[in-house]
PDB file of C-alpha atoms in Angstrom:
ATOM      1  CA  CYS S 831      17.335  -9.941  -3.722  1.00  0.00           C
ATOM      2  CA  SER S 832      17.212  -9.152  -7.404  1.00  0.00           C
ATOM      3  CA  SER S 833      15.146 -12.259  -8.190  1.00  0.00           C
ATOM      4  CA  SER S 834      12.417 -11.436  -5.666  1.00  0.00           C
ATOM      5  CA  PRO S 835       8.780 -10.914  -6.701  1.00  0.00           C
ATOM      6  CA  PHE S 836       9.145  -7.250  -5.695  1.00  0.00           C
ATOM      7  CA  ASN S 837      11.311  -6.197  -8.675  1.00  0.00           C
ATOM      8  CA  ASP S 838       8.938  -3.399  -9.680  1.00  0.00           C
ATOM      9  CA  LYS S 839       9.247  -1.829  -6.230  1.00  0.00           C
ATOM     10  CA  THR S 840      12.443  -0.015  -5.365  1.00  0.00           C
ATOM     11  CA  LEU S 841      12.838  -0.873  -1.691  1.00  0.00           C
ATOM     12  CA  ILE S 842      14.685  -4.142  -2.069  1.00  0.00           C
ATOM     13  CA  SER S 843      18.448  -4.371  -1.546  1.00  0.00           C
ATOM     14  CA  ILE S 844      21.027  -3.072   0.956  1.00  0.00           C
ATOM     15  CA  THR S 845      23.939  -2.225  -1.364  1.00  0.00           C
ATOM     16  CA  PRO S 846      24.820  -3.319  -4.884  1.00  0.00           C
ATOM     17  CA  ASN S 847      27.722  -5.520  -3.846  1.00  0.00           C
ATOM     18  CA  THR S 848      25.882  -7.414  -1.056  1.00  0.00           C
ATOM     19  CA  SER S 849      22.411  -7.680  -2.575  1.00  0.00           C
ATOM     20  CA  HIS S 850      22.825 -11.392  -3.305  1.00  0.00           C
ATOM     21  CA  LEU S 851      23.556 -12.083   0.387  1.00  0.00           C
ATOM     22  CA  ASN S 852      20.348 -10.632   1.823  1.00  0.00           C
ATOM     23  CA  PRO S 853      17.552 -13.246   1.933  1.00  0.00           C
ATOM     24  CA  ASN S 854      14.860 -10.779   3.058  1.00  0.00           C
ATOM     25  CA  PRO S 855      13.717  -8.640   0.102  1.00  0.00           C
ATOM     26  CA  LEU S 856      11.973  -6.058   2.306  1.00  0.00           C
ATOM     27  CA  ALA S 857      14.824  -5.444   4.748  1.00  0.00           C
ATOM     28  CA  CYS S 858      16.416  -2.740   2.645  1.00  0.00           C
ATOM     29  CA  ARG S 859      16.108  -0.461  -0.372  1.00  0.00           C
ATOM     30  CA  PHE S 860      18.076   0.758  -3.367  1.00  0.00           C
ATOM     31  CA  HIS S 861      18.200   3.539  -5.893  1.00  0.00           C
ATOM     32  CA  ALA S 862      17.278   2.305  -9.366  1.00  0.00           C
ATOM     33  CA  SER S 863      20.461   3.584 -11.031  1.00  0.00           C
ATOM     34  CA  GLN S 864      22.678   1.382  -8.832  1.00  0.00           C
ATOM     35  CA  PHE S 865      21.572  -1.759 -10.606  1.00  0.00           C
ATOM     36  CA  GLY S 866      21.823  -0.479 -14.164  1.00  0.00           C
ATOM     37  CA  GLU S 867      18.137   0.337 -14.526  1.00  0.00           C
ATOM     38  CA  GLN S 868      16.940   3.316 -16.481  1.00  0.00           C
ATOM     39  CA  GLU S 869      17.083   6.728 -14.847  1.00  0.00           C
ATOM     40  CA  SER S 870      13.415   7.336 -15.704  1.00  0.00           C
ATOM     41  CA  ASN S 871      12.521   4.699 -13.095  1.00  0.00           C
ATOM     42  CA  LYS S 872      14.109   6.562 -10.185  1.00  0.00           C
ATOM     43  CA  TYR S 873      11.045   6.772  -7.972  1.00  0.00           C
ATOM     44  CA  VAL S 874      10.962   4.778  -4.769  1.00  0.00           C
ATOM     45  CA  GLU S 875       7.753   3.269  -3.462  1.00  0.00           C
ATOM     46  CA  ALA S 876       6.391   2.435  -0.047  1.00  0.00           C
ATOM     47  CA  TYR S 877       3.141   0.672   0.644  1.00  0.00           C
ATOM     48  CA  ALA S 878       0.717  -0.223   3.396  1.00  0.00           C
ATOM     49  CA  VAL S 879      -1.819  -3.045   3.482  1.00  0.00           C
ATOM     50  CA  GLY S 880      -5.056  -3.282   5.431  1.00  0.00           C
ATOM     51  CA  ARG S 881      -6.242  -6.861   5.670  1.00  0.00           C
ATOM     52  CA  ASN S 882      -9.638  -8.303   6.590  1.00  0.00           C
ATOM     53  CA  ILE S 883     -11.365  -4.931   6.677  1.00  0.00           C
ATOM     54  CA  ARG S 884     -15.005  -5.519   7.475  1.00  0.00           C
ATOM     55  CA  MET S 885     -16.714  -4.082   4.392  1.00  0.00           C
ATOM     56  CA  SER S 886     -17.554  -5.143   0.883  1.00  0.00           C
ATOM     57  CA  ALA S 887     -14.825  -4.758  -1.718  1.00  0.00           C
ATOM     58  CA  ASN S 888     -17.240  -2.973  -4.059  1.00  0.00           C
ATOM     59  CA  LYS S 889     -17.997  -0.303  -1.456  1.00  0.00           C
ATOM     60  CA  ALA S 890     -14.294   0.266  -0.855  1.00  0.00           C
ATOM     61  CA  ARG S 891     -13.550   0.405  -4.609  1.00  0.00           C
ATOM     62  CA  ARG S 892     -15.804   3.400  -5.192  1.00  0.00           C
ATOM     63  CA  VAL S 893     -13.616   5.389  -2.781  1.00  0.00           C
ATOM     64  CA  ILE S 894     -10.297   3.949  -4.003  1.00  0.00           C
ATOM     65  CA  ASP S 895     -11.151   4.958  -7.580  1.00  0.00           C
ATOM     66  CA  GLN S 896     -11.389   8.591  -6.441  1.00  0.00           C
ATOM     67  CA  ILE S 897      -7.909   8.739  -4.865  1.00  0.00           C
ATOM     68  CA  ARG S 898      -5.783   6.772  -7.324  1.00  0.00           C
ATOM     69  CA  GLY S 899      -3.139   9.044  -8.892  1.00  0.00           C
ATOM     70  CA  ARG S 900      -3.680  11.997  -6.539  1.00  0.00           C
ATOM     71  CA  LYS S 901      -1.076  13.728  -4.400  1.00  0.00           C
ATOM     72  CA  TYR S 902      -0.760  12.565  -0.791  1.00  0.00           C
ATOM     73  CA  ASP S 903      -1.977  15.834   0.781  1.00  0.00           C
ATOM     74  CA  GLU S 904      -4.883  16.115  -1.635  1.00  0.00           C
ATOM     75  CA  THR S 905      -5.857  12.503  -0.909  1.00  0.00           C
ATOM     76  CA  LEU S 906      -6.089  13.163   2.827  1.00  0.00           C
ATOM     77  CA  MET S 907      -8.366  16.136   2.219  1.00  0.00           C
ATOM     78  CA  VAL S 908     -10.604  14.221  -0.201  1.00  0.00           C
ATOM     79  CA  LEU S 909     -10.970  11.258   2.160  1.00  0.00           C
ATOM     80  CA  GLU S 910     -11.929  13.467   5.100  1.00  0.00           C
ATOM     81  CA  LEU S 911     -14.683  15.139   3.081  1.00  0.00           C
ATOM     82  CA  MET S 912     -16.219  12.073   1.415  1.00  0.00           C
ATOM     83  CA  PRO S 913     -19.372  10.720   3.117  1.00  0.00           C
ATOM     84  CA  TYR S 914     -18.616   6.989   2.840  1.00  0.00           C
ATOM     85  CA  ARG S 915     -17.826   4.614   5.715  1.00  0.00           C
ATOM     86  CA  ALA S 916     -14.924   3.152   3.719  1.00  0.00           C
ATOM     87  CA  CYS S 917     -13.070   6.477   3.921  1.00  0.00           C
ATOM     88  CA  GLU S 918     -12.132   5.953   7.572  1.00  0.00           C
ATOM     89  CA  ALA S 919     -10.336   2.655   6.933  1.00  0.00           C
ATOM     90  CA  ILE S 920      -8.697   3.914   3.728  1.00  0.00           C
ATOM     91  CA  LEU S 921      -7.532   7.094   5.482  1.00  0.00           C
ATOM     92  CA  LYS S 922      -5.695   5.015   8.098  1.00  0.00           C
ATOM     93  CA  ILE S 923      -3.962   2.991   5.375  1.00  0.00           C
ATOM     94  CA  VAL S 924      -2.949   6.134   3.459  1.00  0.00           C
ATOM     95  CA  PHE S 925      -1.517   7.609   6.686  1.00  0.00           C
ATOM     96  CA  SER S 926       0.411   4.381   7.248  1.00  0.00           C
ATOM     97  CA  ALA S 927       1.804   4.364   3.696  1.00  0.00           C
ATOM     98  CA  GLY S 928       2.917   7.986   4.120  1.00  0.00           C
ATOM     99  CA  ALA S 929       4.572   7.169   7.443  1.00  0.00           C
ATOM    100  CA  ASN S 930       6.343   4.185   5.866  1.00  0.00           C
ATOM    101  CA  ALA S 931       7.660   6.408   3.079  1.00  0.00           C
ATOM    102  CA  SER S 932       8.918   9.131   5.411  1.00  0.00           C
ATOM    103  CA  ASN S 933      10.334   6.918   8.185  1.00  0.00           C
ATOM    104  CA  ASN S 934      11.764   4.025   6.169  1.00  0.00           C
ATOM    105  CA  LEU S 935      12.757   5.782   2.944  1.00  0.00           C
ATOM    106  CA  GLY S 936      13.310   9.368   4.083  1.00  0.00           C
ATOM    107  CA  LEU S 937      10.819  10.851   1.612  1.00  0.00           C
ATOM    108  CA  SER S 938       8.966  14.079   2.325  1.00  0.00           C
ATOM    109  CA  LYS S 939       5.214  13.634   2.555  1.00  0.00           C
ATOM    110  CA  GLY S 940       4.638  16.673   0.354  1.00  0.00           C
ATOM    111  CA  SER S 941       6.240  14.966  -2.647  1.00  0.00           C
ATOM    112  CA  LEU S 942       4.290  11.697  -2.434  1.00  0.00           C
ATOM    113  CA  VAL S 943       1.759  10.503  -5.004  1.00  0.00           C
ATOM    114  CA  ILE S 944      -0.657   7.577  -4.696  1.00  0.00           C
ATOM    115  CA  SER S 945       0.779   5.361  -7.436  1.00  0.00           C
ATOM    116  CA  LYS S 946      -1.263   2.201  -6.835  1.00  0.00           C
ATOM    117  CA  ALA S 947      -4.446   1.628  -4.893  1.00  0.00           C
ATOM    118  CA  GLU S 948      -6.190  -1.709  -5.068  1.00  0.00           C
ATOM    119  CA  VAL S 949      -8.950  -3.567  -3.267  1.00  0.00           C
ATOM    120  CA  ASN S 950      -9.181  -7.353  -3.199  1.00  0.00           C
ATOM    121  CA  GLU S 951     -11.836  -9.545  -1.663  1.00  0.00           C
ATOM    122  CA  GLY S 952     -10.994 -11.121   1.676  1.00  0.00           C
ATOM    123  CA  LYS S 953     -12.584 -14.005   3.520  1.00  0.00           C
ATOM    124  CA  THR S 954     -16.358 -14.096   3.764  1.00  0.00           C
ATOM    125  CA  MET S 955     -17.846 -14.854   7.161  1.00  0.00           C
ATOM    126  CA  LYS S 956     -21.046 -16.858   6.828  1.00  0.00           C
ATOM    127  CA  ARG S 957     -23.815 -16.512   9.405  1.00  0.00           C
ATOM    128  CA  VAL S 958     -27.239 -18.120   9.640  1.00  0.00           C
ATOM    129  CA  LYS S 959     -30.403 -16.094  10.159  1.00  0.00           C
ATOM    130  CA  PRO S 960     -33.667 -17.854  11.029  1.00  0.00           C
ATOM    131  CA  VAL S 961     -36.669 -16.808   8.938  1.00  0.00           C
ATOM    132  CA  ALA S 962     -40.324 -17.805   8.692  1.00  0.00           C
ATOM    133  CA  ARG S 963     -41.597 -21.393   8.436  1.00  0.00           C
ATOM    134  CA  GLY S 964     -38.580 -22.870  10.191  1.00  0.00           C
ATOM    135  CA  ARG S 965     -36.198 -21.990   7.413  1.00  0.00           C
ATOM    136  CA  ALA S 966     -32.816 -20.337   7.645  1.00  0.00           C
ATOM    137  CA  ILE S 967     -30.979 -18.087   5.233  1.00  0.00           C
ATOM    138  CA  GLN S 968     -27.271 -17.441   4.989  1.00  0.00           C
ATOM    139  CA  ILE S 969     -25.860 -13.978   5.651  1.00  0.00           C
ATOM    140  CA  LYS S 970     -22.501 -13.244   4.042  1.00  0.00           C
ATOM    141  CA  LYS S 971     -20.366 -10.767   5.952  1.00  0.00           C
ATOM    142  CA  ARG S 972     -17.739  -9.746   3.438  1.00  0.00           C
ATOM    143  CA  THR S 973     -14.218  -8.478   4.076  1.00  0.00           C
ATOM    144  CA  CYS S 974     -11.588  -6.925   1.833  1.00  0.00           C
ATOM    145  CA  HIS S 975      -7.848  -6.299   1.633  1.00  0.00           C
ATOM    146  CA  ILE S 976      -6.754  -2.766   0.689  1.00  0.00           C
ATOM    147  CA  THR S 977      -3.240  -1.977  -0.600  1.00  0.00           C
ATOM    148  CA  ILE S 978      -2.041   1.616  -1.009  1.00  0.00           C
ATOM    149  CA  THR S 979       1.327   2.329  -2.678  1.00  0.00           C
ATOM    150  CA  VAL S 980       2.888   5.790  -2.639  1.00  0.00           C
ATOM    151  CA  LYS S 981       5.872   6.901  -4.689  1.00  0.00           C
ATOM    152  CA  GLY S 982       8.221   9.830  -4.496  1.00  0.00           C
ATOM    153  CA  LEU S 983      11.661  11.007  -5.501  1.00  0.00           C
ATOM    154  CA  PRO S 984      14.364   9.928  -3.043  1.00  0.00           C
ATOM    155  CA  SER S 985      16.928  12.223  -1.522  1.00  0.00           C
ATOM    156  CA  GLU S 986      20.568  11.359  -2.165  1.00  0.00           C
ATOM    157  CA  SER S 987      21.036   9.948   1.344  1.00  0.00           C
ATOM    158  CA  VAL S 988      18.511   7.147   0.781  1.00  0.00           C
ATOM    159  CA  VAL S 989      21.100   4.823  -0.770  1.00  0.00           C
ATOM    160  CA  GLU S 990      22.644   3.604   2.487  1.00  0.00           C
ATOM    161  CA  ALA S 991      20.726   1.084   4.568  1.00  0.00           C
ATOM    162  CA  LYS S 992      19.225   1.666   7.989  1.00  0.00           C
ATOM    163  CA  PRO S 993      20.823  -0.373  10.778  1.00  0.00           C
ATOM    164  CA  ALA S 994      18.727  -3.366  11.765  1.00  0.00           C
TER     165      ALA S 994
END
């Protein structure tokens, strides 16, 4: 597990002595101090991804830029009050990331902070619209992928793994 691409996240291994036996890097989690990492990196992270959301990445980015670095509770309030259509989809993803942190990692939602929030372009659906003089123009219906990562301090009971 220690050679997985998720080394910067702290939800990777079951226990220190069996981490090399677990092929699935997301099946478990660890506390940073178990593997000799610095104590300053003792936050654990949980994330949620929304894929193929039917809106332009630029329109979603203007909302994501407002919530990056905020507390979880404050983020929910800000998203409910903003007038953009992207807020509804982002609110669902933030709820999901908070639920992942509380259910899978045992973190309290009051201590969570939005550590990473990113928007990437998804597939573009191309449609044809007939116009004057027998011509046709292409309409691009854009999609995006939104990733929200929350971090918080773990309780001491987070070290043991959940049964599968």
